[in-house]
Amino acid sequence: MYDYLIVGAGLAGAVFARCMTEKGKRCLVLEKRDHIAGNVYSEQIEGIEVHRYGPHVFHTDNEKVWEFVNRFAVFNHFVYSPVANYKGELYNLPFNMNTFHALWGVNTPEEAEKIIRRQREDSGIHNPENLEEQAIFLAGRDIYEKLIKGYTEKQWGKPCKKLPAFIIRRLPLRFTYDNNYFDHPHQGIPVGGYTRMVEKMLEGIEVKTGVDYRKSRKEYEKLAEKILYTGPIDEYFDYCFGKLEYRSLRFETEILETENYQGVAGINYTDAETPYTRIIEHKHFEFGTRKNDVGHAERTGKTVITREYPVSWKRGDEPYYPVNDKRNMELYEKYKKESLKDQRIIFAGRLGKYQYYDMDKAIASVLELAEGM
């Protein structure tokens, strides 16, 4: 009945479905959740577009990807410039001259570079063997202690000394007064939200939500020539080699009776004592406004915030971040080898590939895949 059965209506599944439909193929998309768009799903609360599964700012330097997404959405010109809060001290991110001035009172790049270079030399670290040593080697002890250590240990649930160095193989140190978190030429939020963008990608394509493919797998597999699977690769194979490890997240969203809670879209809490890693105030993704009943921007006496708590992942939880350490990558290679035995099945997306993707990278990988089909 179908050329492709696509499991998952997130970005990877939606992009693949659109590409193959435009090639004249018939696709059926199955989604376990009760909505499309995966983790980029956004919904209206008090007229404010809320990112249910954490903030997603689209950014890319890939012209092909930018051209593709602009077929389905108009992007505003939002620039992500988060702030770090360390025990009440505020610092601009990413690490730039504004950060260095707040830390040390320096005014010039030469002064900042001198302090970082001296702290590197004082550390005595030459061949970093863990994340703590890597961070100090790259950015010095002050930045590590105030802006990296607590946040990272909350994020991964382990001491930095027990985390591999490659997690922060590079740290962006900008010796300019520039708070733009991303250095890509294209950046913004889809006007009307990500859900609307994915809806347009899936126009004219059969989609079924609230369907657990694994519970009726044999019946669904009979319907299509090939299958694109965007769920966890270890789950697909019933964990036959063991479970891959992830980190998960818990979100607490709250409506507040105030016009402006924190003055910026994102504040990262980098001390170890604060249990959450960041607070997102969603209206700032659209410049502090909400949409009224006829779609016009307006200001109101309410705002919506979300606190983000990293948590240990267990089976049944939503897996957000693959733990790409040596053990897990060796385990993934076993599943990857197993996946090559069945030419009908194609694995894609962050869970199918056991790899964290920015949105543009996820789209680029699927566009490349679809071109070869």
CSV table of C-alpha atoms in Angstrom, one decimal:
chain,number,residue,atom,x,y,z
A,1,MET,CA,0.0,0.0,0.0
A,2,TYR,CA,2.9,2.4,0.8
A,3,ASP,CA,6.4,2.8,-0.5
A,4,TYR,CA,7.6,4.0,2.9
A,5,LEU,CA,6.5,3.5,6.5
A,6,ILE,CA,8.0,6.3,8.6
A,7,VAL,CA,8.1,5.8,12.3
A,8,GLY,CA,8.2,9.2,14.0
A,9,ALA,CA,6.7,12.5,13.1
A,10,GLY,CA,9.6,14.7,14.4
A,11,LEU,CA,11.9,16.7,12.1
A,12,ALA,CA,13.7,13.7,10.6
A,13,GLY,CA,10.5,11.8,9.8
A,14,ALA,CA,8.7,14.9,8.5
A,15,VAL,CA,11.6,15.9,6.2
A,16,PHE,CA,12.0,12.4,4.8
A,17,ALA,CA,8.2,12.1,4.2
A,18,ARG,CA,8.1,15.4,2.4
A,19,CYS,CA,11.2,14.5,0.2
A,20,MET,CA,9.9,11.1,-0.8
A,21,THR,CA,6.4,12.4,-1.4
A,22,GLU,CA,7.8,14.9,-3.8
A,23,LYS,CA,9.5,12.0,-5.6
A,24,GLY,CA,6.2,10.4,-6.2
A,25,LYS,CA,6.3,7.9,-3.3
A,26,ARG,CA,3.4,7.1,-1.0
A,27,CYS,CA,4.3,7.5,2.7
A,28,LEU,CA,2.5,6.6,6.0
A,29,VAL,CA,3.8,8.4,9.1
A,30,LEU,CA,3.2,6.9,12.5
A,31,GLU,CA,3.8,8.9,15.7
A,32,LYS,CA,3.7,7.4,19.2
A,33,ARG,CA,2.9,10.8,20.9
A,34,ASP,CA,-0.5,12.5,20.5
A,35,HIS,CA,1.1,15.3,18.4
A,36,ILE,CA,3.5,15.8,15.5
A,37,ALA,CA,6.8,17.7,15.5
A,38,GLY,CA,8.7,15.6,18.1
A,39,ASN,CA,10.8,17.5,20.5
A,40,VAL,CA,10.4,20.8,18.5
A,41,TYR,CA,6.7,20.7,19.3
A,42,SER,CA,5.4,24.1,20.4
A,43,GLU,CA,1.9,25.1,21.6
A,44,GLN,CA,0.0,28.3,22.5
A,45,ILE,CA,-0.4,29.0,26.2
A,46,GLU,CA,-1.9,32.5,27.1
A,47,GLY,CA,-1.2,33.5,23.5
A,48,ILE,CA,2.5,32.7,23.9
A,49,GLU,CA,4.2,30.1,21.7
A,50,VAL,CA,5.7,27.7,24.3
A,51,HIS,CA,8.4,25.1,23.4
A,52,ARG,CA,7.2,22.1,25.3
A,53,TYR,CA,10.4,20.1,25.2
A,54,GLY,CA,13.0,22.8,25.8
A,55,PRO,CA,14.0,25.8,23.7
A,56,HIS,CA,14.7,25.4,20.0
A,57,VAL,CA,16.4,28.2,18.2
A,58,PHE,CA,17.0,27.4,14.5
A,59,HIS,CA,20.4,28.3,13.3
A,60,THR,CA,22.5,27.2,10.3
A,61,ASP,CA,25.2,28.0,7.8
A,62,ASN,CA,23.9,25.4,5.4
A,63,GLU,CA,22.2,27.3,2.5
A,64,LYS,CA,20.4,24.2,1.3
A,65,VAL,CA,18.9,23.5,4.7
A,66,TRP,CA,17.9,27.2,5.0
A,67,GLU,CA,16.2,27.2,1.6
A,68,PHE,CA,14.3,24.0,2.5
A,69,VAL,CA,12.9,25.2,5.9
A,70,ASN,CA,11.9,28.5,4.4
A,71,ARG,CA,9.5,26.7,2.1
A,72,PHE,CA,7.4,25.9,5.2
A,73,ALA,CA,7.9,28.8,7.6
A,74,VAL,CA,8.8,32.5,7.8
A,75,PHE,CA,11.5,33.0,10.4
A,76,ASN,CA,11.8,36.0,12.7
A,77,HIS,CA,15.2,37.6,13.3
A,78,PHE,CA,15.5,36.4,16.9
A,79,VAL,CA,19.1,36.1,18.1
A,80,TYR,CA,19.8,33.8,21.1
A,81,SER,CA,21.8,35.7,23.8
A,82,PRO,CA,21.4,33.7,27.1
A,83,VAL,CA,22.7,34.8,30.5
A,84,ALA,CA,24.5,32.8,33.1
A,85,ASN,CA,23.5,33.2,36.8
A,86,TYR,CA,26.2,32.0,39.3
A,87,LYS,CA,24.9,32.6,42.8
A,88,GLY,CA,23.3,35.9,41.8
A,89,GLU,CA,26.3,37.0,39.6
A,90,LEU,CA,25.2,37.5,36.0
A,91,TYR,CA,27.5,36.8,33.0
A,92,ASN,CA,26.8,36.9,29.3
A,93,LEU,CA,27.1,33.8,27.1
A,94,PRO,CA,28.9,32.6,25.1
A,95,PHE,CA,32.2,33.5,26.8
A,96,ASN,CA,33.1,36.8,25.3
A,97,MET,CA,34.5,40.2,26.3
A,98,ASN,CA,31.3,41.1,28.2
A,99,THR,CA,31.8,37.9,30.3
A,100,PHE,CA,35.5,38.6,30.8
A,101,HIS,CA,34.8,42.2,31.9
A,102,ALA,CA,32.3,41.0,34.5
A,103,LEU,CA,34.7,38.4,35.8
A,104,TRP,CA,37.9,40.3,35.9
A,105,GLY,CA,37.2,44.0,35.1
A,106,VAL,CA,39.3,43.8,31.9
A,107,ASN,CA,38.4,46.0,28.9
A,108,THR,CA,40.6,44.7,26.1
A,109,PRO,CA,41.1,41.3,24.4
A,110,GLU,CA,44.8,41.4,25.3
A,111,GLU,CA,44.0,41.7,29.0
A,112,ALA,CA,41.5,38.8,28.9
A,113,GLU,CA,43.9,36.6,26.9
A,114,LYS,CA,46.7,37.2,29.4
A,115,ILE,CA,44.5,36.1,32.3
A,116,ILE,CA,43.3,32.9,30.6
A,117,ARG,CA,46.8,32.1,29.4
A,118,ARG,CA,48.2,32.5,32.9
A,119,GLN,CA,45.5,30.3,34.5
A,120,ARG,CA,46.2,27.6,31.9
A,121,GLU,CA,49.9,27.7,32.7
A,122,ASP,CA,49.3,27.7,36.4
A,123,SER,CA,47.1,24.6,36.1
A,124,GLY,CA,50.0,22.5,34.9
A,125,ILE,CA,47.7,20.6,32.5
A,126,HIS,CA,49.2,19.6,29.2
A,127,ASN,CA,47.2,16.5,28.2
A,128,PRO,CA,43.7,16.7,29.5
A,129,GLU,CA,42.3,13.4,30.6
A,130,ASN,CA,38.8,14.3,31.7
A,131,LEU,CA,36.3,17.1,31.2
A,132,GLU,CA,37.5,19.1,34.2
A,133,GLU,CA,41.1,19.2,32.9
A,134,GLN,CA,39.9,19.9,29.4
A,135,ALA,CA,37.8,22.9,30.5
A,136,ILE,CA,40.6,24.4,32.6
A,137,PHE,CA,43.1,23.8,29.8
A,138,LEU,CA,40.9,25.7,27.4
A,139,ALA,CA,39.4,28.5,29.5
A,140,GLY,CA,41.2,28.7,32.8
A,141,ARG,CA,40.0,28.0,36.3
A,142,ASP,CA,37.7,31.0,36.9
A,143,ILE,CA,35.5,30.3,34.0
A,144,TYR,CA,35.5,26.6,34.8
A,145,GLU,CA,34.5,27.0,38.4
A,146,LYS,CA,31.8,29.6,37.9
A,147,LEU,CA,30.3,28.9,34.5
A,148,ILE,CA,31.1,25.2,33.6
A,149,LYS,CA,31.5,22.9,36.6
A,150,GLY,CA,28.1,23.1,38.3
A,151,TYR,CA,26.0,23.3,35.1
A,152,THR,CA,27.8,20.4,33.5
A,153,GLU,CA,27.6,18.1,36.5
A,154,LYS,CA,23.9,18.8,36.8
A,155,GLN,CA,23.5,18.2,33.0
A,156,TRP,CA,25.3,14.8,33.0
A,157,GLY,CA,24.7,13.7,36.6
A,158,LYS,CA,28.4,12.9,37.1
A,159,PRO,CA,31.5,14.8,38.5
A,160,CYS,CA,33.4,16.6,35.7
A,161,LYS,CA,36.5,14.5,36.7
A,162,LYS,CA,34.5,11.4,35.6
A,163,LEU,CA,33.3,12.8,32.3
A,164,PRO,CA,35.3,12.4,29.1
A,165,ALA,CA,37.2,15.3,27.8
A,166,PHE,CA,35.7,15.2,24.3
A,167,ILE,CA,32.3,16.5,25.6
A,168,ILE,CA,33.9,20.0,25.5
A,169,ARG,CA,36.7,19.4,23.0
A,170,ARG,CA,36.3,23.0,22.0
A,171,LEU,CA,35.0,26.0,24.0
A,172,PRO,CA,34.1,29.1,22.1
A,173,LEU,CA,36.1,32.0,23.6
A,174,ARG,CA,35.2,35.2,21.7
A,175,PHE,CA,37.4,38.2,22.3
A,176,THR,CA,34.8,40.5,21.0
A,177,TYR,CA,31.7,42.2,22.7
A,178,ASP,CA,29.3,39.8,21.0
A,179,ASN,CA,26.5,38.0,22.9
A,180,ASN,CA,25.1,36.1,19.9
A,181,TYR,CA,25.3,32.5,21.1
A,182,PHE,CA,25.5,31.1,17.5
A,183,ASP,CA,27.8,32.3,14.8
A,184,HIS,CA,25.7,31.1,11.9
A,185,PRO,CA,24.4,33.6,9.4
A,186,HIS,CA,20.8,32.3,9.5
A,187,GLN,CA,19.0,32.3,12.9
A,188,GLY,CA,15.5,32.7,14.2
A,189,ILE,CA,12.2,31.1,15.3
A,190,PRO,CA,9.4,30.1,12.9
A,191,VAL,CA,6.6,32.7,13.0
A,192,GLY,CA,3.6,30.7,14.3
A,193,GLY,CA,5.7,28.1,15.9
A,194,TYR,CA,7.5,24.8,15.0
A,195,THR,CA,4.4,22.8,15.0
A,196,ARG,CA,2.9,24.8,12.2
A,197,MET,CA,6.1,24.4,10.2
A,198,VAL,CA,6.0,20.6,10.6
A,199,GLU,CA,2.3,20.6,9.7
A,200,LYS,CA,3.1,22.2,6.4
A,201,MET,CA,5.9,19.7,5.7
A,202,LEU,CA,3.4,16.9,6.3
A,203,GLU,CA,0.5,18.4,4.2
A,204,GLY,CA,-1.0,15.8,1.9
A,205,ILE,CA,0.8,12.9,3.7
A,206,GLU,CA,-1.1,10.3,5.8
A,207,VAL,CA,-0.1,10.7,9.5
A,208,LYS,CA,-1.4,8.7,12.4
A,209,THR,CA,-0.7,10.0,15.9
A,210,GLY,CA,-1.0,8.1,19.2
A,211,VAL,CA,0.2,4.9,17.5
A,212,ASP,CA,2.8,2.7,19.1
A,213,TYR,CA,4.5,1.0,16.1
A,214,ARG,CA,6.2,-1.6,18.2
A,215,LYS,CA,2.9,-3.0,19.6
A,216,SER,CA,1.6,-3.8,16.1
A,217,ARG,CA,4.9,-4.0,14.3
A,218,LYS,CA,4.3,-7.0,12.1
A,219,GLU,CA,1.0,-5.7,10.8
A,220,TYR,CA,2.4,-2.3,10.0
A,221,GLU,CA,5.5,-3.7,8.3
A,222,LYS,CA,3.3,-5.5,5.8
A,223,LEU,CA,2.0,-2.2,4.5
A,224,ALA,CA,5.2,-0.8,3.1
A,225,GLU,CA,8.2,-1.7,0.9
A,226,LYS,CA,10.7,0.1,3.2
A,227,ILE,CA,10.7,1.6,6.8
A,228,LEU,CA,12.4,4.7,8.1
A,229,TYR,CA,12.7,4.4,11.9
A,230,THR,CA,13.6,7.4,14.0
A,231,GLY,CA,13.1,5.8,17.4
A,232,PRO,CA,15.9,4.4,19.6
A,233,ILE,CA,17.9,1.8,17.7
A,234,ASP,CA,18.4,-0.4,20.8
A,235,GLU,CA,14.6,-0.4,21.4
A,236,TYR,CA,14.0,-1.5,17.8
A,237,PHE,CA,16.1,-4.6,18.4
A,238,ASP,CA,14.5,-5.2,21.9
A,239,TYR,CA,17.7,-4.3,23.7
A,240,CYS,CA,19.3,-7.6,22.5
A,241,PHE,CA,22.9,-6.3,23.2
A,242,GLY,CA,21.9,-4.2,26.2
A,243,LYS,CA,20.5,-0.7,26.7
A,244,LEU,CA,22.2,2.4,25.4
A,245,GLU,CA,22.5,5.2,28.0
A,246,TYR,CA,20.8,8.6,27.7
A,247,ARG,CA,20.2,11.7,29.9
A,248,SER,CA,16.6,12.8,30.2
A,249,LEU,CA,14.9,16.1,31.2
A,250,ARG,CA,11.9,17.1,33.3
A,251,PHE,CA,10.1,20.4,32.6
A,252,GLU,CA,8.1,22.5,35.0
A,253,THR,CA,6.1,25.1,33.1
A,254,GLU,CA,4.3,28.0,34.9
A,255,ILE,CA,2.1,30.9,34.0
A,256,LEU,CA,3.1,34.0,35.9
A,257,GLU,CA,1.0,37.2,36.5
A,258,THR,CA,3.7,39.5,35.3
A,259,GLU,CA,4.6,41.2,32.0
A,260,ASN,CA,8.3,40.3,32.1
A,261,TYR,CA,9.9,37.8,34.5
A,262,GLN,CA,13.6,37.7,33.6
A,263,GLY,CA,14.1,40.0,30.6
A,264,VAL,CA,15.8,37.4,28.4
A,265,ALA,CA,14.8,34.1,26.8
A,266,GLY,CA,17.2,31.9,28.7
A,267,ILE,CA,19.1,32.1,32.0
A,268,ASN,CA,21.5,29.2,32.8
A,269,TYR,CA,22.0,28.5,36.5
A,270,THR,CA,25.6,27.4,36.7
A,271,ASP,CA,26.0,26.8,40.4
A,272,ALA,CA,25.6,23.2,41.8
A,273,GLU,CA,23.0,24.1,44.4
A,274,THR,CA,20.2,25.3,42.1
A,275,PRO,CA,18.5,22.0,41.0
A,276,TYR,CA,17.5,23.2,37.5
A,277,THR,CA,19.9,24.1,34.8
A,278,ARG,CA,18.0,26.9,33.2
A,279,ILE,CA,14.8,29.0,33.1
A,280,ILE,CA,13.2,29.8,29.7
A,281,GLU,CA,10.8,32.7,29.3
A,282,HIS,CA,9.1,31.8,26.0
A,283,LYS,CA,7.7,35.2,25.0
A,284,HIS,CA,11.2,36.6,24.5
A,285,PHE,CA,11.6,34.3,21.5
A,286,GLU,CA,9.0,36.7,19.9
A,287,PHE,CA,10.5,39.8,21.4
A,288,GLY,CA,8.3,40.0,24.5
A,289,THR,CA,4.9,39.9,22.9
A,290,ARG,CA,2.1,37.4,22.7
A,291,LYS,CA,-0.5,36.9,20.0
A,292,ASN,CA,-4.1,37.9,20.5
A,293,ASP,CA,-7.2,36.2,19.1
A,294,VAL,CA,-6.8,37.6,15.7
A,295,GLY,CA,-3.0,36.9,15.5
A,296,HIS,CA,-1.7,40.4,16.3
A,297,ALA,CA,1.2,40.9,18.6
A,298,GLU,CA,0.4,42.6,21.9
A,299,ARG,CA,1.7,42.9,25.4
A,300,THR,CA,-0.2,41.4,28.3
A,301,GLY,CA,0.2,41.1,32.1
A,302,LYS,CA,1.2,37.4,31.8
A,303,THR,CA,4.2,35.4,30.9
A,304,VAL,CA,5.1,31.7,30.7
A,305,ILE,CA,8.4,30.2,32.1
A,306,THR,CA,9.8,26.7,32.1
A,307,ARG,CA,12.4,25.3,34.5
A,308,GLU,CA,14.5,22.6,33.1
A,309,TYR,CA,15.8,19.7,35.3
A,310,PRO,CA,18.2,17.1,34.0
A,311,VAL,CA,17.4,13.6,35.3
A,312,SER,CA,18.7,10.1,34.9
A,313,TRP,CA,17.1,8.2,32.1
A,314,LYS,CA,15.2,4.9,32.6
A,315,ARG,CA,13.3,2.8,30.1
A,316,GLY,CA,10.0,4.5,29.4
A,317,ASP,CA,11.4,8.1,29.8
A,318,GLU,CA,12.0,10.3,26.8
A,319,PRO,CA,15.7,10.0,25.8
A,320,TYR,CA,17.2,13.4,25.1
A,321,TYR,CA,21.0,13.3,25.1
A,322,PRO,CA,22.9,10.2,24.0
A,323,VAL,CA,25.8,9.5,26.4
A,324,ASN,CA,28.5,9.0,23.7
A,325,ASP,CA,31.2,7.5,25.9
A,326,LYS,CA,33.4,4.5,25.0
A,327,ARG,CA,31.1,1.9,26.4
A,328,ASN,CA,28.0,3.3,24.7
A,329,MET,CA,29.6,3.8,21.3
A,330,GLU,CA,30.9,0.2,21.3
A,331,LEU,CA,27.4,-0.9,22.1
A,332,TYR,CA,25.9,1.3,19.4
A,333,GLU,CA,28.3,-0.2,16.8
A,334,LYS,CA,26.8,-3.6,17.6
A,335,TYR,CA,23.3,-2.3,16.9
A,336,LYS,CA,24.5,-0.5,13.7
A,337,LYS,CA,26.0,-3.7,12.4
A,338,GLU,CA,22.8,-5.6,13.2
A,339,SER,CA,20.8,-2.9,11.3
A,340,LEU,CA,22.7,-3.6,8.1
A,341,LYS,CA,21.3,-7.1,7.9
A,342,ASP,CA,17.9,-5.9,6.9
A,343,GLN,CA,17.8,-3.8,3.7
A,344,ARG,CA,14.2,-2.8,4.3
A,345,ILE,CA,14.9,-0.7,7.5
A,346,ILE,CA,16.6,2.7,7.5
A,347,PHE,CA,17.6,4.4,10.8
A,348,ALA,CA,17.6,8.2,11.0
A,349,GLY,CA,17.5,11.0,13.5
A,350,ARG,CA,19.2,11.4,16.9
A,351,LEU,CA,17.8,8.2,18.4
A,352,GLY,CA,18.1,6.1,15.3
A,353,LYS,CA,21.7,7.2,14.9
A,354,TYR,CA,22.5,7.6,18.6
A,355,GLN,CA,23.9,11.0,18.0
A,356,TYR,CA,22.9,14.5,19.2
A,357,TYR,CA,21.9,16.7,16.3
A,358,ASP,CA,21.2,20.4,16.1
A,359,MET,CA,18.1,20.9,14.0
A,360,ASP,CA,19.9,21.9,10.9
A,361,LYS,CA,22.2,18.9,11.0
A,362,ALA,CA,19.3,16.6,11.5
A,363,ILE,CA,17.6,18.1,8.4
A,364,ALA,CA,20.8,18.0,6.4
A,365,SER,CA,21.4,14.3,7.1
A,366,VAL,CA,17.9,13.4,6.0
A,367,LEU,CA,18.1,15.5,2.9
A,368,GLU,CA,21.3,13.7,2.0
A,369,LEU,CA,19.6,10.3,2.7
A,370,ALA,CA,16.6,11.1,0.6
A,371,GLU,CA,18.7,12.2,-2.3
A,372,GLY,CA,20.2,8.8,-2.5
A,373,MET,CA,16.9,6.9,-2.4
